[in-house]
Amino acid sequence: MNDLLIRGRVLTFVREPQGMEDSESYRFYEDGAVLVGGGKITAVGPYGDLAAAAGERVQLIDHRPHLVLSGLIDTHLHFPQTQAIASYGAQLLEWLNTYVFVEEQKFREGKHAAFIAGRFMDELLSNGTTTAVAYCSVHPESVDAFFTAAEERNMLMIGGKVMMDRNAPEALRDTPQTGYDETKRLIGKWHGRGRAHYAISPRFAITSTPEQMEIARALVAEHPACYVQTHLSENRDEIAFATSLYPEARDYTDIYARYDLLGRKTLLGHCIYLSDREISVLAEAGAVGVFCPTSNLFLGSGLFDRDRFDRLGGRYAVATDVGAGTSFSMLETMDEAYKILHLQGQRLSPLNSFYRMTLGNAQALGLEHRIGSLHVGADADIVVLDSRAKSAMELRMQVASSLAEELFVLQTMGDDRCVAEVYVAGKPMKRATGRVVAAR
Ligand code: GUN
Ligand code: ZN
């Protein structure tokens, strides 16, 4: 395959922006390019320099005037809930029992799991998301379907079989032993195969007995390269129930701490009602709180307090949390994140939003050497964004005068219609909107 020279307005982050004016936190090339070969980025910079240095057989794709960024990253969602988005009228525990635990039973069927897994990956790509961290269902078939669909598209994906052995319908329960055996077999089959990474996934303290938590502890100790994902402190009724099931724990966070589940590869969905003590425990362990804005509003869960995480040194990431989350779009997610923080008197600058969707989430996953920014040697996962994709955006953009303003328009008004193209390991996946100029 020829090398690709992707031309456009190239934006990539090198660290977290400190406010609206922090031009040291990113690189921006108004007429820039990314050179791609063998699925990797081989050069980034001004188009003129790269075009002069590029070989004869490079294929030029001109995306001007669109923005070219590193592919977006979603750090928490549920692939078996793809058809449970927009389930009406309930808060977390009722919503799980009424809708989600019914929907997830369908994933016992490999055929259904494969169908949804394919559509799920395509939906992510349509929204410019090239990497995601997902829960599968309790069924091993769902994990096979998930990683098979990712492999077919060569996507770097993280996922795992949910473990749950109580407080769920019989058809969705495993046991400590089957949870252990199946997880172990799936790790052996998938972790490190191509671009796949495994996440050990006890759903949350409510649906795992102490015996299963012991098993989770053993799995994590035996597979330190795997991620761990679970839920923490999303809803007041959930917190009361979880802590009643583990009366010896000081608080909800302590339940996971007691089973050695908190580490730098641990992702904890929601983290809304944590005390300072709990955030400090997470910070000490390097565990990551995951802010899920559309979900937190949709289920009426509450408001993530980012500034307290920052003050106490807690790591955090951002995510859609489909199907409690109402959109696969990370742009729409950051729009809601802005509003949630705004309600609490906290600011989220557009630079920071775009950093969070890319490099920030890659750092939360410890994958910043591979994804999240456009640098030489990185995997060529790239998104192309059109800030004028909707007529109202085009009108708004007529009076925009800075890059930060353009990013804010994209985040506030944008959705999948703004994703002009997405490349996975150098391969265009969406549609050929970029003008293929010529093979040079
Ligand atoms: N807590 C435990 N399971 C879930 C889930 O599927 N979605 C959300 N939002 N919270 C959970
Ligand atoms: Zn979740």
Short mmCIF file of C-alpha atoms and ligand atoms in Angstrom, two decimals:
data_model
loop_
_atom_site.label_atom_id
_atom_site.label_comp_id
_atom_site.label_asym_id
_atom_site.label_seq_id
_atom_site.Cartn_x
_atom_site.Cartn_y
_atom_site.Cartn_z
CA MET A 1 0.00 0.00 0.00
CA ASN A 2 1.29 3.48 -0.86
CA ASP A 3 2.09 5.90 1.90
CA LEU A 4 -0.67 8.44 2.56
CA LEU A 5 -0.16 12.16 2.88
CA ILE A 6 -3.18 13.54 4.74
CA ARG A 7 -3.46 17.30 4.26
CA GLY A 8 -5.59 19.59 6.39
CA ARG A 9 -5.54 21.91 9.37
CA VAL A 10 -3.60 19.68 11.74
CA LEU A 11 -4.11 19.97 15.51
CA THR A 12 -2.50 17.79 18.16
CA PHE A 13 -1.86 18.12 21.89
CA VAL A 14 1.40 17.68 23.75
CA ARG A 15 0.06 18.21 27.28
CA GLU A 16 -3.02 19.40 29.18
CA PRO A 17 -3.89 23.02 28.27
CA GLN A 18 -3.95 25.47 31.16
CA GLY A 19 -6.68 27.88 30.01
CA MET A 20 -7.75 29.40 26.70
CA GLU A 21 -4.42 30.99 25.78
CA ASP A 22 -2.09 28.06 26.39
CA SER A 23 -0.62 27.72 22.90
CA GLU A 24 2.32 25.67 24.24
CA SER A 25 0.01 22.77 24.99
CA TYR A 26 -0.66 21.95 21.33
CA ARG A 27 0.78 22.07 17.83
CA PHE A 28 -1.34 23.57 15.07
CA TYR A 29 -0.46 23.69 11.37
CA GLU A 30 -2.94 25.80 9.38
CA ASP A 31 -1.71 24.08 6.20
CA GLY A 32 -0.42 20.89 7.72
CA ALA A 33 -0.08 17.24 6.90
CA VAL A 34 0.35 13.82 8.44
CA LEU A 35 2.40 11.23 6.59
CA VAL A 36 1.27 7.65 7.15
CA GLY A 37 3.05 4.41 6.27
CA GLY A 38 2.54 0.86 7.47
CA GLY A 39 -0.33 1.96 9.71
CA LYS A 40 1.89 4.38 11.63
CA ILE A 41 2.51 8.11 11.54
CA THR A 42 5.91 8.74 9.95
CA ALA A 43 5.91 12.56 9.87
CA VAL A 44 3.75 15.51 11.02
CA GLY A 45 4.23 19.17 10.15
CA PRO A 46 3.69 21.91 7.58
CA TYR A 47 2.36 20.50 4.31
CA GLY A 48 5.10 22.12 2.24
CA ASP A 49 7.87 20.42 4.23
CA LEU A 50 6.21 17.01 4.17
CA ALA A 51 5.29 17.18 0.48
CA ALA A 52 8.88 18.04 -0.41
CA ALA A 53 10.28 15.20 1.68
CA ALA A 54 7.64 12.59 0.76
CA GLY A 55 8.51 9.87 -1.70
CA GLU A 56 7.24 9.60 -5.27
CA ARG A 57 4.54 7.06 -4.62
CA VAL A 58 2.70 8.86 -1.84
CA GLN A 59 -1.06 9.29 -2.18
CA LEU A 60 -2.27 12.76 -1.25
CA ILE A 61 -5.67 13.20 0.39
CA ASP A 62 -6.66 16.82 0.77
CA HIS A 63 -9.07 17.48 3.62
CA ARG A 64 -8.72 21.27 3.71
CA PRO A 65 -10.34 23.25 5.29
CA HIS A 66 -11.20 20.52 7.81
CA LEU A 67 -9.35 19.85 11.05
CA VAL A 68 -7.16 16.76 11.30
CA LEU A 69 -6.80 15.35 14.83
CA SER A 70 -5.91 12.15 16.57
CA GLY A 71 -8.87 9.72 16.71
CA LEU A 72 -11.24 10.26 19.63
CA ILE A 73 -11.20 7.92 22.64
CA ASP A 74 -14.19 6.80 24.74
CA THR A 75 -13.19 5.30 28.09
CA HIS A 76 -16.49 3.78 29.28
CA LEU A 77 -19.51 2.35 27.49
CA HIS A 78 -21.53 -0.85 27.24
CA PHE A 79 -21.70 -2.52 23.85
CA PRO A 80 -24.74 -4.72 24.75
CA GLN A 81 -26.70 -1.54 25.52
CA THR A 82 -26.54 -0.23 21.96
CA GLN A 83 -30.28 -0.84 21.57
CA ALA A 84 -31.11 0.26 25.13
CA ILE A 85 -30.25 3.93 24.61
CA ALA A 86 -33.28 6.14 25.28
CA SER A 87 -35.03 3.86 27.76
CA TYR A 88 -37.53 6.04 29.56
CA GLY A 89 -38.08 7.35 33.00
CA ALA A 90 -35.93 5.52 35.56
CA GLN A 91 -32.89 6.14 37.74
CA LEU A 92 -29.97 3.74 37.87
CA LEU A 93 -31.18 0.65 39.77
CA GLU A 94 -34.68 0.65 38.29
CA TRP A 95 -33.23 1.35 34.83
CA LEU A 96 -30.84 -1.61 35.14
CA ASN A 97 -33.61 -3.97 36.26
CA THR A 98 -36.29 -2.75 33.86
CA TYR A 99 -34.31 -2.35 30.67
CA VAL A 100 -30.65 -3.29 30.79
CA PHE A 101 -30.85 -6.71 32.41
CA VAL A 102 -33.53 -7.62 29.88
CA GLU A 103 -31.51 -6.37 26.91
CA GLU A 104 -28.25 -8.00 27.96
CA GLN A 105 -29.88 -11.46 28.04
CA LYS A 106 -30.05 -11.35 24.24
CA PHE A 107 -26.25 -11.61 24.08
CA ARG A 108 -26.32 -15.30 24.93
CA GLU A 109 -26.94 -15.69 21.21
CA GLY A 110 -23.67 -15.40 19.33
CA LYS A 111 -25.47 -14.24 16.20
CA HIS A 112 -27.14 -11.33 17.95
CA ALA A 113 -23.89 -10.41 19.70
CA ALA A 114 -22.02 -10.41 16.38
CA PHE A 115 -24.65 -8.24 14.70
CA ILE A 116 -24.64 -5.64 17.47
CA ALA A 117 -20.83 -5.72 17.81
CA GLY A 118 -20.40 -4.84 14.14
CA ARG A 119 -22.97 -2.04 14.29
CA PHE A 120 -21.42 -0.78 17.54
CA MET A 121 -17.93 -0.49 16.01
CA ASP A 122 -19.35 1.27 12.95
CA GLU A 123 -21.25 3.68 15.17
CA LEU A 124 -18.06 4.53 17.06
CA LEU A 125 -16.22 5.15 13.80
CA SER A 126 -19.03 7.31 12.39
CA ASN A 127 -18.55 9.47 15.45
CA GLY A 128 -14.79 9.67 15.04
CA THR A 129 -14.04 7.34 17.96
CA THR A 130 -11.20 4.98 17.13
CA THR A 131 -10.59 3.46 20.59
CA ALA A 132 -13.08 2.61 23.32
CA VAL A 133 -13.21 0.78 26.61
CA ALA A 134 -16.36 -1.34 26.70
CA TYR A 135 -18.23 -3.74 28.91
CA CYS A 136 -19.48 -6.83 27.15
CA SER A 137 -22.29 -8.92 28.67
CA VAL A 138 -21.76 -11.81 31.09
CA HIS A 139 -21.64 -14.22 28.14
CA PRO A 140 -18.23 -15.14 26.72
CA GLU A 141 -19.84 -15.15 23.25
CA SER A 142 -20.32 -11.39 23.58
CA VAL A 143 -16.58 -10.91 24.18
CA ASP A 144 -15.71 -12.99 21.13
CA ALA A 145 -18.16 -10.94 19.08
CA PHE A 146 -16.73 -7.68 20.41
CA PHE A 147 -13.08 -8.43 19.71
CA THR A 148 -13.86 -10.08 16.38
CA ALA A 149 -15.66 -6.96 15.17
CA ALA A 150 -12.75 -4.79 16.41
CA GLU A 151 -10.21 -7.05 14.71
CA GLU A 152 -12.10 -6.92 11.42
CA ARG A 153 -11.69 -3.15 11.51
CA ASN A 154 -8.19 -3.25 13.06
CA MET A 155 -9.35 -1.02 15.93
CA LEU A 156 -7.48 -0.70 19.22
CA MET A 157 -10.22 -1.72 21.63
CA ILE A 158 -10.38 -2.60 25.30
CA GLY A 159 -13.15 -4.79 26.69
CA GLY A 160 -14.13 -7.66 28.89
CA LYS A 161 -16.83 -10.01 30.10
CA VAL A 162 -18.94 -8.57 32.88
CA MET A 163 -18.71 -10.63 36.05
CA MET A 164 -21.90 -10.63 38.17
CA ASP A 165 -23.08 -13.37 40.50
CA ARG A 166 -25.94 -11.76 42.44
CA ASN A 167 -28.71 -9.13 42.29
CA ALA A 168 -29.36 -9.84 38.62
CA PRO A 169 -31.63 -12.29 36.77
CA GLU A 170 -30.45 -15.89 36.87
CA ALA A 171 -29.77 -15.85 33.12
CA LEU A 172 -27.22 -13.08 33.61
CA ARG A 173 -25.37 -14.50 36.59
CA ASP A 174 -22.08 -16.33 36.55
CA THR A 175 -20.46 -17.84 39.64
CA PRO A 176 -17.12 -17.00 41.20
CA GLN A 177 -15.66 -20.09 39.51
CA THR A 178 -17.19 -19.64 36.03
CA GLY A 179 -16.42 -15.93 36.18
CA TYR A 180 -12.80 -16.80 36.89
CA ASP A 181 -12.51 -19.60 34.33
CA GLU A 182 -14.21 -17.70 31.51
CA THR A 183 -12.32 -14.47 32.17
CA LYS A 184 -9.03 -16.35 32.23
CA ARG A 185 -9.79 -18.12 28.98
CA LEU A 186 -10.84 -14.86 27.29
CA ILE A 187 -7.69 -13.07 28.47
CA GLY A 188 -5.62 -15.91 27.01
CA LYS A 189 -7.51 -15.72 23.75
CA TRP A 190 -7.70 -11.96 23.24
CA HIS A 191 -5.35 -9.86 25.38
CA GLY A 192 -2.46 -8.72 23.20
CA ARG A 193 -3.89 -10.29 20.03
CA GLY A 194 -3.51 -7.62 17.35
CA ARG A 195 -4.70 -4.39 18.94
CA ALA A 196 -6.94 -6.00 21.61
CA HIS A 197 -6.59 -5.31 25.34
CA TYR A 198 -8.60 -7.06 28.03
CA ALA A 199 -10.41 -5.38 30.93
CA ILE A 200 -11.29 -7.51 33.97
CA SER A 201 -14.87 -6.33 34.59
CA PRO A 202 -16.68 -6.97 37.89
CA ARG A 203 -19.81 -4.90 37.11
CA PHE A 204 -20.04 -3.22 40.54
CA ALA A 205 -20.09 -4.17 44.20
CA ILE A 206 -23.86 -4.72 44.14
CA THR A 207 -23.69 -7.54 41.59
CA SER A 208 -20.58 -9.32 42.92
CA THR A 209 -20.46 -11.39 46.11
CA PRO A 210 -17.37 -11.15 48.33
CA GLU A 211 -16.36 -14.51 46.83
CA GLN A 212 -16.44 -13.06 43.34
CA MET A 213 -14.51 -9.99 44.49
CA GLU A 214 -11.84 -12.38 45.77
CA ILE A 215 -11.76 -13.94 42.32
CA ALA A 216 -11.42 -10.51 40.74
CA ARG A 217 -8.49 -9.84 43.06
CA ALA A 218 -6.83 -13.08 41.92
CA LEU A 219 -7.39 -12.28 38.23
CA VAL A 220 -5.89 -8.82 38.62
CA ALA A 221 -2.86 -10.22 40.47
CA GLU A 222 -2.37 -12.89 37.80
CA HIS A 223 -2.84 -10.47 34.88
CA PRO A 224 -1.34 -7.11 35.84
CA ALA A 225 -1.17 -6.02 32.19
CA CYS A 226 -4.97 -6.12 31.90
CA TYR A 227 -7.24 -3.21 32.71
CA VAL A 228 -9.90 -3.30 35.44
CA GLN A 229 -13.25 -1.61 34.97
CA THR A 230 -16.15 -1.19 37.34
CA HIS A 231 -18.66 1.41 38.59
CA LEU A 232 -18.35 3.61 41.67
CA SER A 233 -20.63 6.09 43.41
CA GLU A 234 -23.07 6.95 40.63
CA ASN A 235 -26.37 7.21 42.50
CA ARG A 236 -27.40 7.63 46.15
CA ASP A 237 -29.56 4.47 46.29
CA GLU A 238 -26.73 2.50 44.68
CA ILE A 239 -24.25 3.75 47.29
CA ALA A 240 -26.58 2.83 50.17
CA PHE A 241 -27.15 -0.66 48.74
CA ALA A 242 -23.47 -1.32 47.93
CA THR A 243 -22.21 -0.21 51.33
CA SER A 244 -24.93 -2.26 53.09
CA LEU A 245 -23.60 -5.36 51.30
CA TYR A 246 -20.03 -4.68 52.54
CA PRO A 247 -20.59 -3.37 56.10
CA GLU A 248 -16.92 -3.77 57.00
CA ALA A 249 -15.86 -1.25 54.33
CA ARG A 250 -15.40 2.40 55.39
CA ASP A 251 -17.13 3.64 52.24
CA TYR A 252 -17.87 2.54 48.67
CA THR A 253 -14.29 3.12 47.46
CA ASP A 254 -12.98 1.03 50.32
CA ILE A 255 -14.90 -1.98 49.01
CA TYR A 256 -12.72 -2.03 45.90
CA ALA A 257 -9.59 -1.06 47.84
CA ARG A 258 -10.05 -4.05 50.17
CA TYR A 259 -9.95 -6.38 47.19
CA ASP A 260 -6.85 -4.70 45.71
CA LEU A 261 -8.78 -3.57 42.66
CA LEU A 262 -7.46 0.01 42.60
CA GLY A 263 -4.39 0.66 40.45
CA ARG A 264 -3.20 2.73 37.51
CA LYS A 265 -5.07 0.48 35.08
CA THR A 266 -8.38 0.72 36.95
CA LEU A 267 -11.23 2.73 35.41
CA LEU A 268 -14.14 3.61 37.71
CA GLY A 269 -17.30 4.83 36.02
CA HIS A 270 -19.05 7.93 37.44
CA CYS A 271 -17.40 8.78 40.82
CA ILE A 272 -20.02 11.43 41.60
CA TYR A 273 -20.58 11.31 45.35
CA LEU A 274 -17.07 10.62 46.62
CA SER A 275 -15.72 12.12 49.82
CA ASP A 276 -12.33 13.83 49.81
CA ARG A 277 -10.99 10.73 51.49
CA GLU A 278 -12.20 8.52 48.66
CA ILE A 279 -10.79 10.75 45.92
CA SER A 280 -7.49 10.80 47.79
CA VAL A 281 -7.47 7.00 47.91
CA LEU A 282 -8.03 6.90 44.15
CA ALA A 283 -5.31 9.50 43.63
CA GLU A 284 -2.85 7.54 45.75
CA ALA A 285 -3.58 4.38 43.76
CA GLY A 286 -3.49 6.22 40.41
CA ALA A 287 -6.95 4.85 39.60
CA VAL A 288 -9.03 6.78 37.07
CA GLY A 289 -12.48 8.26 37.71
CA VAL A 290 -14.54 8.35 34.53
CA PHE A 291 -16.82 11.35 33.93
CA CYS A 292 -19.88 10.30 31.88
CA PRO A 293 -21.84 13.53 31.29
CA THR A 294 -24.79 12.50 29.12
CA SER A 295 -25.41 9.42 31.27
CA ASN A 296 -25.22 11.34 34.53
CA LEU A 297 -27.86 13.75 33.27
CA PHE A 298 -30.04 11.14 31.57
CA LEU A 299 -30.33 8.90 34.66
CA GLY A 300 -30.57 11.94 36.94
CA SER A 301 -27.47 10.66 38.74
CA GLY A 302 -25.67 13.89 39.61
CA LEU A 303 -22.81 16.22 38.76
CA PHE A 304 -19.15 15.13 38.50
CA ASP A 305 -16.95 17.49 40.52
CA ARG A 306 -13.88 17.84 38.32
CA ASP A 307 -12.26 20.61 40.33
CA ARG A 308 -12.20 18.43 43.43
CA PHE A 309 -10.45 15.68 41.44
CA ASP A 310 -7.91 18.26 40.26
CA ARG A 311 -7.40 19.67 43.75
CA LEU A 312 -6.87 16.23 45.29
CA GLY A 313 -4.67 14.98 42.44
CA GLY A 314 -7.18 12.43 41.13
CA ARG A 315 -6.85 11.15 37.57
CA TYR A 316 -9.98 11.28 35.42
CA ALA A 317 -11.16 10.52 31.92
CA VAL A 318 -14.28 11.27 29.86
CA ALA A 319 -16.75 8.84 28.28
CA THR A 320 -20.16 8.41 26.71
CA ASP A 321 -21.44 5.51 28.88
CA VAL A 322 -23.82 4.33 26.16
CA GLY A 323 -26.58 3.10 26.79
CA ALA A 324 -27.24 5.29 29.87
CA GLY A 325 -25.28 7.81 27.85
CA THR A 326 -27.49 9.19 25.11
CA SER A 327 -24.97 9.60 22.29
CA PHE A 328 -21.96 7.86 20.78
CA SER A 329 -20.55 11.30 19.95
CA MET A 330 -17.66 12.52 22.07
CA LEU A 331 -18.43 16.03 20.77
CA GLU A 332 -21.94 15.87 22.25
CA THR A 333 -20.45 14.33 25.38
CA MET A 334 -18.11 17.28 25.89
CA ASP A 335 -20.97 19.68 25.23
CA GLU A 336 -22.79 18.16 28.21
CA ALA A 337 -19.55 18.07 30.21
CA TYR A 338 -19.21 21.81 29.70
CA LYS A 339 -22.75 22.38 31.01
CA ILE A 340 -22.32 20.11 34.04
CA LEU A 341 -19.13 21.91 35.04
CA HIS A 342 -20.70 25.30 34.28
CA LEU A 343 -23.58 24.52 36.68
CA GLN A 344 -20.98 24.08 39.43
CA GLY A 345 -19.08 27.26 38.54
CA GLN A 346 -16.30 25.27 36.86
CA ARG A 347 -14.83 26.08 33.46
CA LEU A 348 -14.07 23.68 30.65
CA SER A 349 -12.14 25.41 27.88
CA PRO A 350 -12.55 24.08 24.33
CA LEU A 351 -8.83 23.34 24.23
CA ASN A 352 -9.20 21.25 27.35
CA SER A 353 -12.22 19.43 25.87
CA PHE A 354 -10.30 18.41 22.78
CA TYR A 355 -7.29 17.45 24.88
CA ARG A 356 -9.57 15.27 27.05
CA MET A 357 -11.11 13.41 24.09
CA THR A 358 -7.67 12.63 22.68
CA LEU A 359 -4.40 12.79 24.60
CA GLY A 360 -6.04 13.09 28.04
CA ASN A 361 -7.98 9.85 27.59
CA ALA A 362 -4.92 8.15 26.08
CA GLN A 363 -2.91 9.14 29.17
CA ALA A 364 -5.67 7.83 31.42
CA LEU A 365 -5.24 4.49 29.64
CA GLY A 366 -1.43 4.66 29.70
CA LEU A 367 -1.50 4.43 25.89
CA GLU A 368 -0.21 7.88 25.01
CA HIS A 369 2.82 6.42 23.21
CA ARG A 370 0.44 4.75 20.71
CA ILE A 371 -2.75 6.80 20.44
CA GLY A 372 -4.19 10.18 21.42
CA SER A 373 -1.77 12.47 19.60
CA LEU A 374 -0.24 12.83 16.16
CA HIS A 375 3.42 12.03 16.70
CA VAL A 376 6.01 10.05 14.76
CA GLY A 377 5.66 6.38 15.64
CA ALA A 378 2.04 6.65 16.81
CA ASP A 379 -0.66 4.42 15.35
CA ALA A 380 -2.33 6.30 12.48
CA ASP A 381 -5.78 6.61 14.09
CA ILE A 382 -6.99 9.96 12.82
CA VAL A 383 -10.25 11.92 12.67
CA VAL A 384 -11.14 14.70 10.23
CA LEU A 385 -13.66 17.24 11.56
CA ASP A 386 -15.79 19.64 9.53
CA SER A 387 -16.76 22.68 11.61
CA ARG A 388 -19.38 23.73 9.04
CA ALA A 389 -21.19 20.42 8.59
CA LYS A 390 -24.58 21.82 9.65
CA SER A 391 -26.06 25.00 8.20
CA ALA A 392 -26.35 26.58 11.65
CA MET A 393 -22.69 25.80 12.23
CA GLU A 394 -21.70 27.30 8.91
CA LEU A 395 -23.54 30.49 9.87
CA ARG A 396 -21.93 30.55 13.32
CA MET A 397 -18.49 29.92 11.85
CA GLN A 398 -18.84 33.02 9.65
CA VAL A 399 -18.11 35.09 12.75
CA ALA A 400 -15.61 32.80 14.47
CA SER A 401 -12.16 34.32 14.71
CA SER A 402 -9.92 31.84 16.51
CA LEU A 403 -9.10 28.16 16.68
CA ALA A 404 -10.47 27.97 20.24
CA GLU A 405 -13.76 29.46 19.06
CA GLU A 406 -13.97 26.97 16.21
CA LEU A 407 -13.38 24.09 18.64
CA PHE A 408 -16.10 25.43 20.91
CA VAL A 409 -18.56 25.61 18.00
CA LEU A 410 -17.67 22.01 17.09
CA GLN A 411 -18.17 20.81 20.66
CA THR A 412 -21.37 22.76 21.27
CA MET A 413 -23.13 22.24 17.94
CA GLY A 414 -21.35 19.23 16.47
CA ASP A 415 -22.15 15.53 16.18
CA ASP A 416 -21.42 12.65 13.78
CA ARG A 417 -22.25 14.89 10.82
CA CYS A 418 -19.00 16.74 11.54
CA VAL A 419 -16.87 13.62 11.10
CA ALA A 420 -15.74 13.94 7.49
CA GLU A 421 -13.40 10.96 7.68
CA VAL A 422 -11.81 8.60 10.16
CA TYR A 423 -8.64 6.56 9.64
CA VAL A 424 -7.87 3.39 11.57
CA ALA A 425 -4.19 2.41 11.43
CA GLY A 426 -3.94 4.51 8.27
CA LYS A 427 -7.02 3.11 6.52
CA PRO A 428 -9.91 5.46 5.69
CA MET A 429 -13.08 4.00 7.21
CA LYS A 430 -15.92 6.44 6.72
CA ARG A 431 -16.36 7.82 3.26
CA ALA A 432 -14.14 9.39 0.67
CA THR A 433 -14.99 12.98 1.43
CA GLY A 434 -11.37 14.01 1.15
CA ARG A 435 -10.52 14.92 -2.40
CA VAL A 436 -8.08 12.31 -3.67
CA VAL A 437 -5.92 14.65 -5.68
CA ALA A 438 -3.55 12.29 -7.40
CA ALA A 439 -0.99 9.62 -6.79
CA ARG A 440 2.23 11.58 -7.01
N1 GUN B 1 -23.73 0.45 37.22
C1 GUN B 1 -23.69 -0.90 37.07
N2 GUN B 1 -23.98 -1.26 35.82
C2 GUN B 1 -24.21 -0.13 35.14
C3 GUN B 1 -24.57 0.15 33.79
O1 GUN B 1 -24.72 -0.74 32.96
N3 GUN B 1 -24.72 1.47 33.47
C4 GUN B 1 -24.55 2.47 34.37
N4 GUN B 1 -24.73 3.73 33.99
N5 GUN B 1 -24.24 2.22 35.65
C5 GUN B 1 -24.07 0.94 36.02
ZN ZN B 2 -21.25 1.94 32.80
#
